[in-house]
Amino acid sequence: MTRLSRRAFHQLGLGAALVSTASGRAFAQAPELVIGAANPMSGVFAFAGVEGFEGGRDHFEFVNRAGGVGGRRIRYVNEDSGYRVDNAVAIFTRITSQHQTPVFFGDSTGFQKAINPELNRRGSTVMAGASFASEIDNPQAFPNQWIPGPNYSDQFRVLLRYIASQKKGASVVFVHSDTEFGRDPIAAGEAEARRLELNVVEKIVTQPGSVDVSGDVLKIRRRNPDYVIFHGYVLQPIPEFMAQARQAGMTSRFMGTFYSTDTVLMNRAGAAADGYMGVSCYNFDANAQGAQVDAIRAANVGKTRTHAYYQGWMNAMLAVEVLRRTLAANEELNAVNMMKHARALKNYDTGGVVGVPISMVGNSFPHGRVYQYSAADKVLKPASDWITISAGA
Amino acid sequence: MAIEFIDIVETSLAGLGTGSLMALTGVAFVIIYKATKVINLAIGEMLMIGAFVFYGFSAGLALPIWASVPATLVVAALIGGVIERTMIRPLLKDNPVSVFMVTIGLTSVLIGVVELVWSAEPRRLPEFLPQQPVLLGDAFIPSKTAYSFLIASAVMAVLITVFAFWRGGIALRATATDRAAASSVGIDVPGVFSFSWMLAATVAALAGILVGSVGGISSAMGLFGLSVFVVVIVGGLDSILGALIAGLFIGWLEAMVGRFMGGEFKLLATFSILLIVLVVRPYGLFGTHEIERL
């Protein structure tokens, strides 16, 4: 029997390794495009985080089924941030150190501001996420981020323009939380109200954690403003405010910005939320047409998706478009090249996700529409046409 | 804009309504402190878990309110008893700082339990208080504020009476004053400890139901406890009457400041009062002034 010497054994092993490597190269697929995310799958913002993650996931699956981006599949790597900045920073560091990550989705304004210097220093990753903060809508300070819709100030402008179209010289009350999030659009809202000759009769500031809004309702009861706009809240205390205002005989219409108008939360509030109006940049019209809304419907048979899901889908769609354009131009996937293509998005057809062609202005897409919640049907119904805020606003 | 008298009356009544909830929660804090000298920083979270247990019974299991409230209070008492027996009593012989730290940890544990069972999403309790607003002359009082005030006042009146005249109340005061002496005259000191935590948890749960019915519930509602600490420090850590008066005062003050100066000044006013009391009368307006002899 022929014995295999140790030397021969090693030579055979080396040969086998070389053959396998060579054949591996011959059959290798194009490398995946990794998109990272720190979504708040738990914690106080989970209602939006889970939907946002699923919106992104469904869009990437839709793209992968169609062959990916330039033949490269997308791999979506998500971790739960718990809506904590320190967690999100750790997730960002972990994912970007393990993978080349051209796009990363953040979970909050706090994280997106905290990570911004590092993002700019690296120059390899662009970011979008859950934030609509006006501060981030600044290409000089935040050159590598975009906002998947109008910033909070522009959301206020959409609401105020709707009000102006309904009643000339209407009286308006702003109710906002005493947080950075709550204060964001107030100054811009006042300026816009002045420009539209609307009358801001009161601004009410509520403390985080405050439970009783009865004093705040009493403050505006006799003024009975035409409209009350909420900002900086996740559900509470809006239903209670509305219920007490109705008890007090007020006939005001109540409105809010993006995160105050989530259908999931409105459904929890029930009848108290009936008639509430809110601004969104996404198209919840059941008759909306387009390839992307068709894909959303196909992925969600029997489900009603709202704001955060569409936000996740929109961010994913924009990321794919930016990657596609950068790869098609045969350019390196770095932040400068990707943001150049993001800023070149003008009159971009979102396939029905937004009801009008969108353009990036600053870091955002300033298009929105006012919806009204129907408690009986448990849906948001369009109350206005699409409103675009011009760059000079 | 000129301030109208009716504005002052309505705002005062609304403030007293909120203040009654602070006072009720403050009473829960004082019950524990009186009996065990433990500063329970988790009182806001005990209120929160009571509100969520009520949510579980009334919304989750769809039990009627008349069954959900007593069931909640029983569960809250059990939770209070378990906390005392497993976390507090083993440490009572140690440095008070250890127990203090345990109550800080307890806040995280209770928040974690609520988020595991019910998630962190804000929720609304089923409507169970009358919806019709209350009118006192021309003054409008939102219905929940008015009925919460009545319920909280009734409970506090019962507690003050019971602690003044009932043997259990005297046992509680005796235990607080001198554990060894209380034990030597036959008072079941460990029993008093358990009873105080169970009673405090029950009162906090009731406050949680009322607070939740007014402002909704979430795992962050323990923040309400922050204002309650001001109440008990101003009123005196060991004075139920002090908690009552300070609670009503702080609630009234916050409402008046919010109404006439702006909501951003509420906490400034509250903590200014706290600072003044700590400087002028550090044992609180009605607290026991303990003289330390060196």
XYZ file of C-alpha atoms in Angstrom:
687
model
C 0.000 0.000 0.000
C 1.322 3.407 -0.933
C 1.966 5.545 2.112
C 1.393 9.244 1.960
C 4.372 11.120 3.317
C 3.843 14.233 5.419
C 5.460 16.375 2.721
C 3.217 14.939 0.002
C 0.182 15.446 2.244
C 1.035 19.135 2.688
C 1.652 19.573 -1.030
C -1.712 18.043 -1.811
C -3.409 20.270 0.778
C -1.790 23.375 -0.641
C -2.838 22.384 -4.124
C -6.386 21.763 -3.020
C -6.535 25.130 -1.320
C -5.272 26.901 -4.442
C -7.781 25.068 -6.649
C -10.674 25.858 -4.350
C -9.666 29.537 -4.143
C -9.370 29.805 -7.871
C -12.720 28.163 -8.496
C -14.219 30.359 -5.777
C -13.043 33.429 -7.601
C -14.375 32.108 -10.842
C -17.873 31.705 -9.376
C -17.851 34.731 -7.011
C -20.874 37.006 -7.102
C -20.625 40.762 -7.053
C -20.172 41.900 -3.429
C -23.245 42.821 -1.464
C -24.095 46.418 -0.684
C -24.458 46.668 3.087
C -26.870 49.213 4.476
C -26.694 49.614 8.236
C -29.372 50.813 10.625
C -29.897 51.543 14.299
C -33.679 51.446 14.592
C -35.544 51.844 17.904
C -37.169 48.389 17.918
C -37.842 48.779 21.639
C -38.374 51.739 23.908
C -40.702 54.671 23.723
C -40.230 55.111 19.967
C -40.701 51.459 19.045
C -44.074 52.134 17.424
C -42.180 54.052 14.708
C -38.938 52.071 14.823
C -40.484 48.702 13.998
C -42.577 50.143 11.165
C -39.613 52.108 9.836
C -37.400 49.023 9.850
C -40.063 46.963 8.079
C -40.521 49.672 5.444
C -36.805 49.611 4.656
C -36.621 45.826 4.774
C -39.570 45.412 2.405
C -38.113 47.882 -0.070
C -34.719 46.163 -0.110
C -36.406 42.784 -0.637
C -38.367 44.331 -3.502
C -35.120 45.631 -5.022
C -33.265 42.340 -4.494
C -36.051 40.382 -6.169
C -35.585 42.660 -9.183
C -31.865 41.918 -9.308
C -30.416 44.353 -6.798
C -28.488 47.531 -7.580
C -26.243 47.142 -10.607
C -26.359 43.392 -10.061
C -25.344 43.681 -6.404
C -27.731 42.487 -3.721
C -28.511 44.681 -0.786
C -27.895 43.395 2.723
C -29.790 45.296 5.384
C -28.071 45.044 8.782
C -30.253 46.409 11.560
C -29.831 46.490 15.344
C -32.144 47.724 18.083
C -31.024 51.052 19.522
C -33.772 51.261 22.155
C -33.967 54.948 21.148
C -30.774 55.688 23.047
C -28.015 57.750 21.520
C -25.199 55.767 23.190
C -26.643 52.504 21.854
C -27.038 53.936 18.366
C -23.453 55.227 18.337
C -22.191 51.789 19.408
C -24.262 50.108 16.687
C -22.959 52.537 14.065
C -19.367 51.859 15.111
C -19.896 48.098 15.171
C -21.637 47.797 11.818
C -19.355 50.203 9.970
C -16.264 48.475 11.353
C -17.505 45.055 10.255
C -18.783 46.068 6.827
C -18.160 48.689 4.239
C -21.402 50.614 4.801
C -22.161 53.300 2.242
C -25.548 54.163 3.817
C -26.639 54.110 7.450
C -30.086 54.866 8.899
C -30.190 56.578 12.298
C -32.906 56.485 14.903
C -33.156 60.036 16.183
C -32.136 63.650 15.899
C -29.883 63.190 18.917
C -27.927 60.373 17.281
C -27.771 62.018 13.865
C -26.356 65.171 15.457
C -23.973 63.257 17.702
C -22.527 61.136 14.919
C -22.302 63.984 12.381
C -18.643 64.975 13.049
C -17.561 61.331 12.770
C -19.630 60.889 9.629
C -17.944 63.927 8.069
C -14.507 62.787 9.211
C -14.898 59.353 7.627
C -16.382 60.566 4.350
C -17.400 57.017 3.471
C -21.013 56.826 4.656
C -24.118 58.906 4.109
C -26.959 58.980 6.592
C -30.707 59.343 6.711
C -33.129 58.286 9.384
C -36.032 59.171 11.575
C -35.200 62.828 12.140
C -36.997 65.731 10.527
C -35.141 68.294 12.641
C -34.803 71.688 10.965
C -31.222 71.897 12.230
C -30.211 68.876 10.155
C -31.633 70.511 7.028
C -28.396 72.410 6.573
C -25.992 71.196 3.845
C -23.084 73.138 5.329
C -23.335 71.695 8.838
C -24.728 68.279 7.828
C -23.256 67.675 4.350
C -23.712 63.894 4.430
C -27.302 63.529 5.619
C -30.751 63.832 4.128
C -34.244 64.074 5.584
C -36.890 61.871 3.907
C -39.497 64.637 3.717
C -40.052 68.207 4.901
C -38.309 69.337 8.080
C -40.465 70.256 11.079
C -40.462 73.959 10.155
C -41.693 73.124 6.667
C -44.304 70.790 8.169
C -45.564 73.774 10.176
C -45.560 75.844 6.973
C -47.677 73.208 5.221
C -50.200 73.268 8.077
C -50.293 77.074 8.210
C -50.719 77.373 4.446
C -53.596 74.943 4.651
C -55.141 77.036 7.444
C -54.681 80.225 5.421
C -56.408 78.570 2.498
C -59.356 77.641 4.703
C -59.859 80.854 6.661
C -58.243 84.240 6.156
C -56.845 85.688 9.382
C -57.605 82.498 11.350
C -56.549 82.385 15.011
C -54.006 79.702 15.861
C -52.519 78.324 19.094
C -49.217 76.444 19.141
C -48.853 73.735 21.808
C -45.402 72.224 22.105
C -43.273 70.302 24.562
C -40.421 72.033 26.338
C -37.796 69.947 24.554
C -35.419 70.529 21.650
C -37.823 68.475 19.532
C -40.792 70.547 20.720
C -39.184 73.947 20.197
C -37.811 73.126 16.721
C -40.390 74.740 14.409
C -41.969 77.359 16.680
C -40.004 80.435 15.564
C -40.359 79.493 11.896
C -44.053 78.821 12.468
C -44.579 82.259 13.981
C -42.775 83.909 11.069
C -44.846 81.972 8.548
C -48.075 82.824 10.394
C -47.161 86.516 10.248
C -46.441 86.237 6.542
C -49.797 84.555 5.962
C -51.544 87.104 8.227
C -52.693 84.399 10.607
C -53.093 85.318 14.246
C -51.028 83.242 16.704
C -52.981 84.040 19.862
C -51.097 81.802 22.307
C -48.128 79.491 22.625
C -48.424 76.792 25.252
C -45.343 75.000 26.509
C -45.759 71.720 28.382
C -43.153 70.055 30.547
C -41.990 66.528 29.688
C -43.828 64.113 31.959
C -46.605 66.531 32.835
C -49.859 64.646 33.199
C -52.610 67.179 33.501
C -53.397 69.519 30.636
C -56.486 71.033 32.256
C -54.675 74.286 33.056
C -53.471 74.525 29.460
C -56.971 73.937 28.104
C -58.338 76.629 30.422
C -55.689 78.990 29.093
C -57.189 78.960 25.598
C -60.788 78.048 26.387
C -62.214 81.523 26.103
C -60.169 82.383 23.043
C -61.522 79.312 21.278
C -58.933 79.545 18.470
C -59.783 78.327 15.004
C -56.842 75.915 15.025
C -54.554 74.334 17.621
C -51.256 72.890 16.338
C -49.368 70.337 18.454
C -45.700 69.576 18.058
C -43.186 67.533 20.024
C -45.466 64.778 21.292
C -45.955 61.065 20.800
C -49.706 60.665 21.385
C -49.918 62.113 24.902
C -51.314 64.569 25.800
C -53.103 65.224 22.501
C -56.240 63.038 22.968
C -56.773 64.324 26.509
C -56.271 67.909 25.372
C -58.851 67.419 22.614
C -61.331 65.716 24.933
C -61.092 68.435 27.567
C -61.311 71.161 24.931
C -64.491 69.622 23.564
C -65.886 69.386 27.105
C -65.093 73.059 27.542
C -67.131 73.882 24.469
C -64.221 74.707 22.187
C -64.821 74.253 18.475
C -61.163 74.480 17.416
C -59.649 72.100 14.886
C -56.620 70.205 16.138
C -53.517 69.497 14.084
C -50.044 68.106 14.463
C -46.772 67.333 12.766
C -45.463 63.986 11.529
C -44.943 61.962 14.716
C -48.072 63.365 16.377
C -50.185 61.978 13.551
C -49.388 58.293 13.487
C -52.389 56.114 12.703
C -51.283 53.425 15.152
C -51.417 55.953 17.972
C -54.576 57.603 16.667
C -56.296 54.228 16.689
C -55.317 53.834 20.349
C -56.787 57.251 21.140
C -60.035 56.159 19.496
C -62.969 58.555 19.267
C -61.042 61.318 21.048
C -58.807 61.631 17.982
C -61.624 61.856 15.442
C -61.168 64.853 13.147
C -57.529 65.392 14.131
C -55.459 66.694 11.245
C -51.801 66.137 10.571
C -49.149 66.677 7.967
C -47.324 63.928 6.146
C -45.102 63.787 3.125
C -46.338 60.348 2.135
C -49.237 59.213 0.070
C -51.887 57.311 2.033
C -54.467 57.723 -0.708
C -55.987 54.294 -1.361
C -56.202 55.129 -5.069
C -52.592 56.229 -5.410
C -50.903 54.931 -8.564
C -47.275 53.960 -9.102
C -44.799 51.116 -9.092
C -43.626 51.765 -5.553
C -47.087 52.003 -3.958
C -48.069 48.869 -5.859
C -45.040 47.139 -4.295
C -46.034 48.432 -0.863
C -49.539 47.055 -1.301
C -48.173 43.726 -2.515
C -45.914 43.456 0.538
C -48.698 44.355 2.934
C -51.839 42.550 1.913
C -54.462 43.059 4.623
C -52.317 45.517 6.571
C -52.588 49.266 6.920
C -49.196 50.927 6.981
C -48.639 54.507 7.961
C -46.060 57.201 8.453
C -43.047 55.397 9.809
C -43.325 52.484 7.353
C -43.474 54.880 4.432
C -40.570 56.800 5.935
C -38.523 53.601 6.063
C -39.523 52.756 2.492
C -38.716 56.290 1.295
C -35.286 56.295 2.936
C -34.536 52.907 1.398
C -35.789 54.028 -2.003
C -33.637 57.154 -1.912
C -30.625 55.126 -0.758
C -31.088 52.668 -3.637
C -31.457 55.482 -6.156
C -28.325 57.206 -4.884
C -26.344 53.944 -4.964
C -27.662 53.152 -8.446
C -26.664 56.559 -9.816
C -23.241 56.462 -8.200
C -22.481 52.965 -9.493
C -23.869 53.810 -12.935
C -21.471 56.751 -13.100
C -18.700 54.286 -12.240
C -17.745 56.373 -9.228
C -16.432 55.317 -5.858
C -19.117 54.839 -3.162
C -17.984 57.630 -0.909
C -20.012 60.336 0.822
C -19.068 63.128 -1.594
C -20.110 61.161 -4.670
C -23.278 59.776 -3.115
C -24.457 63.145 -1.774
C -23.714 64.706 -5.191
C -26.207 62.265 -6.708
C -28.657 62.752 -3.831
C -28.635 66.512 -4.353
C -29.180 65.927 -8.075
C -32.591 64.422 -7.316
C -34.901 66.928 -9.002
C -38.484 66.203 -9.948
C -37.804 62.601 -9.018
C -40.741 60.240 -9.488
C -41.229 58.290 -6.242
C -43.583 55.794 -7.848
C -46.516 57.119 -5.876
C -44.920 57.183 -2.406
C -45.135 60.983 -2.541
C -47.983 62.406 -4.602
C -45.809 64.858 -6.531
C -42.329 64.615 -8.076
C -39.828 65.470 -5.364
C -36.691 67.581 -5.320
C -34.028 67.838 -2.675
C -33.808 71.375 -1.278
C -31.110 71.824 1.328
C -31.057 68.348 2.875
C -34.807 67.743 2.718
C -37.709 67.163 0.394
C -40.164 69.943 1.278
C -43.430 68.465 0.067
C -46.384 67.654 2.284
C -50.083 67.171 2.512
C -52.646 67.564 5.284
C -54.605 64.489 6.313
C -57.584 64.108 8.622
C -58.092 61.120 10.910
C -61.394 59.281 10.751
C -61.984 57.284 13.947
C -64.840 55.377 12.312
C -62.690 54.147 9.419
C -59.407 54.170 11.368
C -57.562 55.849 8.523
C -56.060 59.189 7.600
C -57.928 60.756 4.701
C -56.467 63.475 2.460
C -57.708 66.931 3.484
C -55.551 69.044 1.196
C -53.734 68.873 -2.079
C -49.945 68.486 -2.092
C -48.143 71.594 -0.886
C -44.516 72.278 -1.786
C -42.515 74.716 0.303
C -40.237 76.754 -1.944
C -36.536 76.968 -1.184
C -36.763 80.610 -0.237
C -39.462 80.108 2.392
C -54.194 90.796 28.198
C -55.873 91.552 31.520
C -56.140 88.729 34.028
C -59.763 87.987 34.843
C -60.894 86.778 38.259
C -62.613 83.758 36.738
C -59.285 82.766 35.137
C -57.647 82.743 38.537
C -60.477 80.661 40.020
C -60.498 78.113 37.192
C -56.719 77.803 37.137
C -56.623 77.435 40.921
C -59.207 74.647 40.827
C -57.329 72.845 38.036
C -54.107 73.192 40.018
C -55.702 71.788 43.141
C -56.906 68.841 41.066
C -53.361 68.047 39.925
C -52.077 68.802 43.398
C -54.406 66.243 44.951
C -52.766 63.544 42.794
C -49.324 64.703 43.891
C -50.506 64.706 47.479
C -51.891 61.169 47.203
C -48.615 59.907 45.764
C -46.748 61.864 48.417
C -48.791 60.114 51.096
C -47.653 56.763 49.691
C -44.048 57.946 50.006
C -44.604 59.182 53.565
C -46.209 55.903 54.711
C -43.021 54.021 53.828
C -40.744 56.648 55.290
C -42.720 56.884 58.530
C -42.500 53.169 59.161
C -39.109 52.218 57.791
C -37.126 55.456 57.301
C -36.549 54.337 53.725
C -36.451 57.071 51.092
C -38.206 55.302 48.257
C -37.089 56.845 44.982
C -39.188 54.306 43.083
C -42.511 55.771 44.180
C -43.197 57.158 40.688
C -42.527 53.726 39.174
C -44.763 52.026 41.765
C -47.470 54.416 40.611
C -46.674 53.494 37.010
C -46.867 49.745 37.525
C -50.188 50.175 39.329
C -51.537 52.064 36.326
C -50.344 49.345 33.952
C -51.802 46.557 36.083
C -55.116 48.421 35.940
C -54.684 48.715 32.169
C -54.088 44.965 32.024
C -57.279 44.189 33.904
C -59.533 46.823 32.348
C -58.278 46.884 28.745
C -56.348 43.626 28.387
C -58.755 41.295 30.201
C -61.706 43.656 29.620
C -62.861 43.331 33.213
C -65.432 45.895 34.381
C -64.106 48.850 36.337
C -65.678 47.695 39.597
C -63.578 44.524 39.356
C -60.458 46.055 37.807
C -59.870 48.624 40.546
C -59.904 46.213 43.528
C -57.975 43.603 41.547
C -55.330 46.230 40.777
C -55.083 47.297 44.395
C -54.652 43.676 45.519
C -51.917 43.049 42.940
C -50.238 46.333 43.914
C -50.275 45.319 47.584
C -48.665 41.997 46.668
C -46.004 43.780 44.617
C -45.322 46.105 47.544
C -45.055 43.134 49.902
C -42.691 41.247 47.606
C -40.466 44.308 47.175
C -40.259 44.812 50.926
C -39.622 41.175 51.758
C -37.079 40.433 49.050
C -35.250 43.723 48.476
C -35.712 46.043 51.416
C -35.890 43.978 54.604
C -32.613 42.102 54.064
C -30.845 45.470 53.843
C -32.511 47.301 56.725
C -29.634 46.519 59.059
C -27.139 47.898 56.558
C -26.200 51.428 55.740
C -29.318 53.443 54.701
C -27.448 54.368 51.522
C -27.668 50.695 50.447
C -31.453 50.744 50.692
C -31.545 54.092 48.943
C -29.521 52.619 46.078
C -31.815 49.606 45.922
C -34.806 51.875 45.380
C -32.922 53.532 42.505
C -32.377 50.081 41.019
C -36.012 49.275 41.650
C -37.048 52.081 39.289
C -35.181 50.372 36.431
C -36.600 46.973 37.359
C -40.187 48.240 37.372
C -39.727 50.122 34.084
C -38.187 46.991 32.588
C -41.093 44.819 33.737
C -43.636 47.215 32.246
C -41.757 47.456 28.933
C -41.407 43.685 28.752
C -45.091 43.060 29.390
C -46.760 46.065 27.768
C -43.939 47.618 25.665
C -42.842 51.232 25.970
C -45.611 52.646 23.825
C -47.921 55.199 25.399
C -51.467 53.991 26.007
C -54.775 55.350 27.195
C -56.812 53.866 29.997
C -60.447 53.051 29.314
C -62.687 56.001 30.159
C -64.284 55.328 33.539
C -64.730 58.760 35.084
C -67.837 60.804 34.199
C -67.406 62.835 31.010
C -69.615 65.790 31.854
C -67.636 68.891 32.914
C -68.226 70.279 36.394
C -69.322 73.899 36.701
C -68.909 75.828 39.955
C -70.816 78.976 39.167
C -69.115 80.256 36.033
C -65.941 78.312 36.739
C -65.306 75.325 34.479
C -63.502 72.275 35.861
C -62.633 69.401 33.519
C -64.490 66.296 34.693
C -61.431 64.087 35.240
C -59.690 66.765 37.249
C -62.742 67.254 39.442
C -63.434 63.578 40.079
C -59.768 62.743 40.601
C -59.652 65.487 43.205
C -62.720 64.085 44.991
C -61.416 60.506 45.001
C -57.918 61.516 46.118
C -59.330 63.759 48.859
C -61.587 60.997 50.168
C -58.738 58.478 50.278
C -56.436 60.918 52.049
C -59.122 61.798 54.576
C -59.548 58.105 55.376
C -55.786 57.606 55.693
C -55.308 60.597 57.981
C -58.180 59.436 60.210
C -56.951 55.877 60.316
C -53.401 56.830 61.190
C -54.602 59.193 63.906
C -56.906 56.779 65.728
C -56.288 53.183 64.613
C -53.916 50.959 66.608
C -52.111 50.044 63.416
C -51.344 53.694 62.808
C -49.982 54.050 66.307
C -47.888 50.909 65.805
C -46.533 52.415 62.624
C -45.557 55.642 64.377
C -44.050 53.713 67.274
C -41.973 51.570 64.911
C -40.728 54.661 63.142
C -39.725 56.286 66.417
C -37.838 53.368 67.980
C -37.826 49.870 66.508
C -36.392 48.204 69.609
C -38.872 49.848 71.957
C -41.755 49.057 69.623
C -40.678 45.421 69.475
C -40.339 45.261 73.266
C -43.982 46.271 73.742
C -45.151 43.514 71.398
C -45.438 45.329 68.098
C -44.699 43.041 65.151
C -42.027 45.267 63.600
C -41.414 43.127 60.446
C -45.188 42.995 60.011
C -45.368 46.774 60.228
C -42.648 47.035 57.582
C -44.524 44.733 55.210
C -47.814 46.457 55.924
C -46.375 49.904 55.202
C -44.954 48.844 51.829
C -48.161 47.058 50.867
C -50.292 50.022 51.859
C -48.004 52.487 50.114
C -48.021 50.388 46.942
C -51.817 50.267 47.086
C -52.100 54.036 47.508
C -49.536 54.606 44.735
C -51.472 52.272 42.435
C -54.676 54.191 43.107
C -52.821 57.419 42.324
C -51.493 55.737 39.164
C -55.009 54.869 38.033
C -56.120 58.476 38.532
C -52.992 59.993 36.960
C -53.286 57.555 34.036
C -56.939 58.369 33.512
C -56.058 62.059 33.230
C -52.862 61.931 31.182
C -52.540 58.431 29.765
C -49.939 55.864 30.734
C -46.446 55.075 29.546
C -43.299 53.570 30.984
C -42.034 57.137 31.431
C -44.894 58.227 33.677
C -42.714 57.638 36.734
C -41.375 61.145 35.979
C -44.455 62.279 37.885
C -42.552 61.133 40.966
C -40.085 64.023 40.512
C -42.714 66.586 41.494
C -43.788 64.277 44.310
C -40.294 64.398 45.839
C -40.601 68.144 45.989
C -43.980 67.715 47.670
C -42.703 65.393 50.399
C -39.573 67.408 51.062
C -41.577 70.624 51.320
C -44.296 68.983 53.430
C -41.931 66.967 55.601
C -40.824 63.434 54.880
C -42.808 61.940 57.731
C -45.965 64.034 57.663
C -49.083 62.833 55.891
C -50.741 66.180 56.553
C -47.621 67.871 55.191
C -47.788 65.811 51.993
C -51.442 66.769 51.615
C -50.902 70.507 52.056
C -47.644 70.654 50.097
C -49.180 68.590 47.274
C -52.108 70.942 46.909
C -49.813 73.962 47.129
C -47.298 72.718 44.554
C -50.115 71.715 42.190
C -51.726 75.130 42.568
C -48.393 76.920 42.120
C -47.515 75.004 38.951
C -50.937 75.717 37.458
C -50.751 79.442 38.247
C -47.201 79.780 36.939
C -48.088 77.794 33.798
C -51.171 79.910 33.219
C -49.757 83.359 33.823
C -46.033 82.992 33.104
C -45.734 79.999 30.769
C -45.235 76.259 31.051
C -41.455 76.585 30.784
C -41.405 78.281 34.202
C -43.323 75.571 36.099
C -40.325 73.532 37.198
C -38.355 76.678 37.927
C -41.039 77.777 40.369
C -41.383 74.339 41.929
C -37.694 73.834 42.522
C -37.258 77.392 43.770
C -39.763 76.564 46.500
C -37.822 73.390 47.236
C -34.594 75.352 47.549
C -36.131 77.914 49.883
C -37.646 75.229 52.132
C -34.371 73.296 52.283
C -32.535 76.434 53.367
C -35.110 77.776 55.793
C -36.712 74.636 57.166
C -34.774 71.552 56.008
C -37.070 69.087 57.799
C -40.070 70.432 55.833
C -43.051 72.518 56.797
C -44.648 69.769 58.903
C -41.825 67.262 59.328
C -40.372 66.153 62.625
C -37.482 68.327 63.691
C -35.007 65.782 65.042
C -32.433 67.248 67.395
C -29.128 65.454 67.227
C -27.118 65.600 70.437
C -23.431 65.126 70.043
